[in-house]
Amino acid sequence: IFVIIGTFPSLVYYFFFVYKHRQNLFKYIAIPREVRFNVYLLTIYSFLFLTILFRSQGDSSWMNLSILLVIFFSAMFLINRYLDKASMHVATFSFAIIYLIDKMSTTFALLFFILPAIFWARLNLKRHTWIQLFLGAIIGMVVGLLSWNI
């Protein structure tokens, strides 16, 4: 339920846009900023709904994760809207590592060795600059550290 309600509406919106505007199935299509903002906003609203839903059910662990994801996507929206395009790949990976370190085991810290490969791939594909990658890493790590308190 968590994954379906939280991400499904945004994925449908995103893939519908790509399907509607792509002429060649194998050609990359750049998503305009407005569409990206709508995906972020739809995701924020979905996780807000989940926060309310799990609050009414009395399930604090899923409610806390929903709150964290509202914070995460809100930060990504604001940074992308007013500063620069932060890397969602790096932010999500950084957040996931720190969240897993807190909730499961410190051995997940070894996954930080994969982060340079993600940086290299995003730079090599010319999808981001160094600043955008560092913005994504900072957002992911800060929200991940928030999970230790929530």
mmCIF file of N, CA, C and O in Angstrom, residues 14 22 24-31 36 85 122 127:
data_model
loop_
_atom_site.group_PDB
_atom_site.id
_atom_site.type_symbol
_atom_site.label_atom_id
_atom_site.label_comp_id
_atom_site.label_asym_id
_atom_site.label_seq_id
_atom_site.Cartn_x
_atom_site.Cartn_y
_atom_site.Cartn_z
ATOM 1 N N TYR A 14 4.368 10.809 -14.964
ATOM 2 C CA TYR A 14 5.664 10.902 -15.640
ATOM 3 C C TYR A 14 5.685 10.070 -16.921
ATOM 4 O O TYR A 14 6.054 10.555 -17.989
ATOM 5 N N ARG A 22 7.276 11.277 -26.870
ATOM 6 C CA ARG A 22 8.405 10.549 -27.462
ATOM 7 C C ARG A 22 8.028 10.071 -28.864
ATOM 8 O O ARG A 22 7.012 9.435 -29.056
ATOM 9 N N ASN A 24 10.536 8.414 -30.859
ATOM 10 C CA ASN A 24 11.296 7.190 -31.025
ATOM 11 C C ASN A 24 11.384 6.505 -29.656
ATOM 12 O O ASN A 24 11.758 7.127 -28.670
ATOM 13 N N LEU A 25 11.070 5.224 -29.615
ATOM 14 C CA LEU A 25 11.024 4.495 -28.349
ATOM 15 C C LEU A 25 12.369 4.471 -27.640
ATOM 16 O O LEU A 25 12.432 4.470 -26.423
ATOM 17 N N PHE A 26 13.475 4.479 -28.378
ATOM 18 C CA PHE A 26 14.797 4.327 -27.778
ATOM 19 C C PHE A 26 15.552 5.644 -27.619
ATOM 20 O O PHE A 26 16.695 5.654 -27.216
ATOM 21 N N LYS A 27 14.927 6.749 -27.947
ATOM 22 C CA LYS A 27 15.582 8.045 -27.850
ATOM 23 C C LYS A 27 15.224 8.701 -26.518
ATOM 24 O O LYS A 27 14.067 8.715 -26.108
ATOM 25 N N TYR A 28 16.240 9.256 -25.853
ATOM 26 C CA TYR A 28 16.028 9.950 -24.577
ATOM 27 C C TYR A 28 15.217 11.220 -24.819
ATOM 28 O O TYR A 28 15.430 11.938 -25.793
ATOM 29 N N ILE A 29 14.296 11.499 -23.927
ATOM 30 C CA ILE A 29 13.518 12.726 -24.009
ATOM 31 C C ILE A 29 13.765 13.529 -22.737
ATOM 32 O O ILE A 29 13.692 12.998 -21.630
ATOM 33 N N ALA A 30 14.109 14.788 -22.909
ATOM 34 C CA ALA A 30 14.333 15.662 -21.755
ATOM 35 C C ALA A 30 12.983 16.096 -21.194
ATOM 36 O O ALA A 30 12.100 16.524 -21.936
ATOM 37 N N ILE A 31 12.845 15.951 -19.893
ATOM 38 C CA ILE A 31 11.597 16.326 -19.220
ATOM 39 C C ILE A 31 11.693 17.801 -18.825
ATOM 40 O O ILE A 31 12.630 18.192 -18.137
ATOM 41 N N ARG A 36 8.663 18.152 -14.209
ATOM 42 C CA ARG A 36 9.396 17.656 -13.043
ATOM 43 C C ARG A 36 8.799 18.222 -11.759
ATOM 44 O O ARG A 36 8.650 17.519 -10.759
ATOM 45 N N LYS A 85 19.192 22.244 -10.358
ATOM 46 C CA LYS A 85 18.645 20.892 -10.525
ATOM 47 C C LYS A 85 19.505 19.896 -9.735
ATOM 48 O O LYS A 85 20.543 19.469 -10.203
ATOM 49 N N ARG A 122 26.486 9.981 -13.882
ATOM 50 C CA ARG A 122 25.674 11.174 -14.161
ATOM 51 C C ARG A 122 26.483 12.244 -14.896
ATOM 52 O O ARG A 122 25.957 12.947 -15.758
ATOM 53 N N ARG A 127 24.175 14.639 -17.595
ATOM 54 C CA ARG A 127 22.865 14.951 -17.032
ATOM 55 C C ARG A 127 22.957 15.934 -15.865
ATOM 56 O O ARG A 127 21.962 16.555 -15.508
#
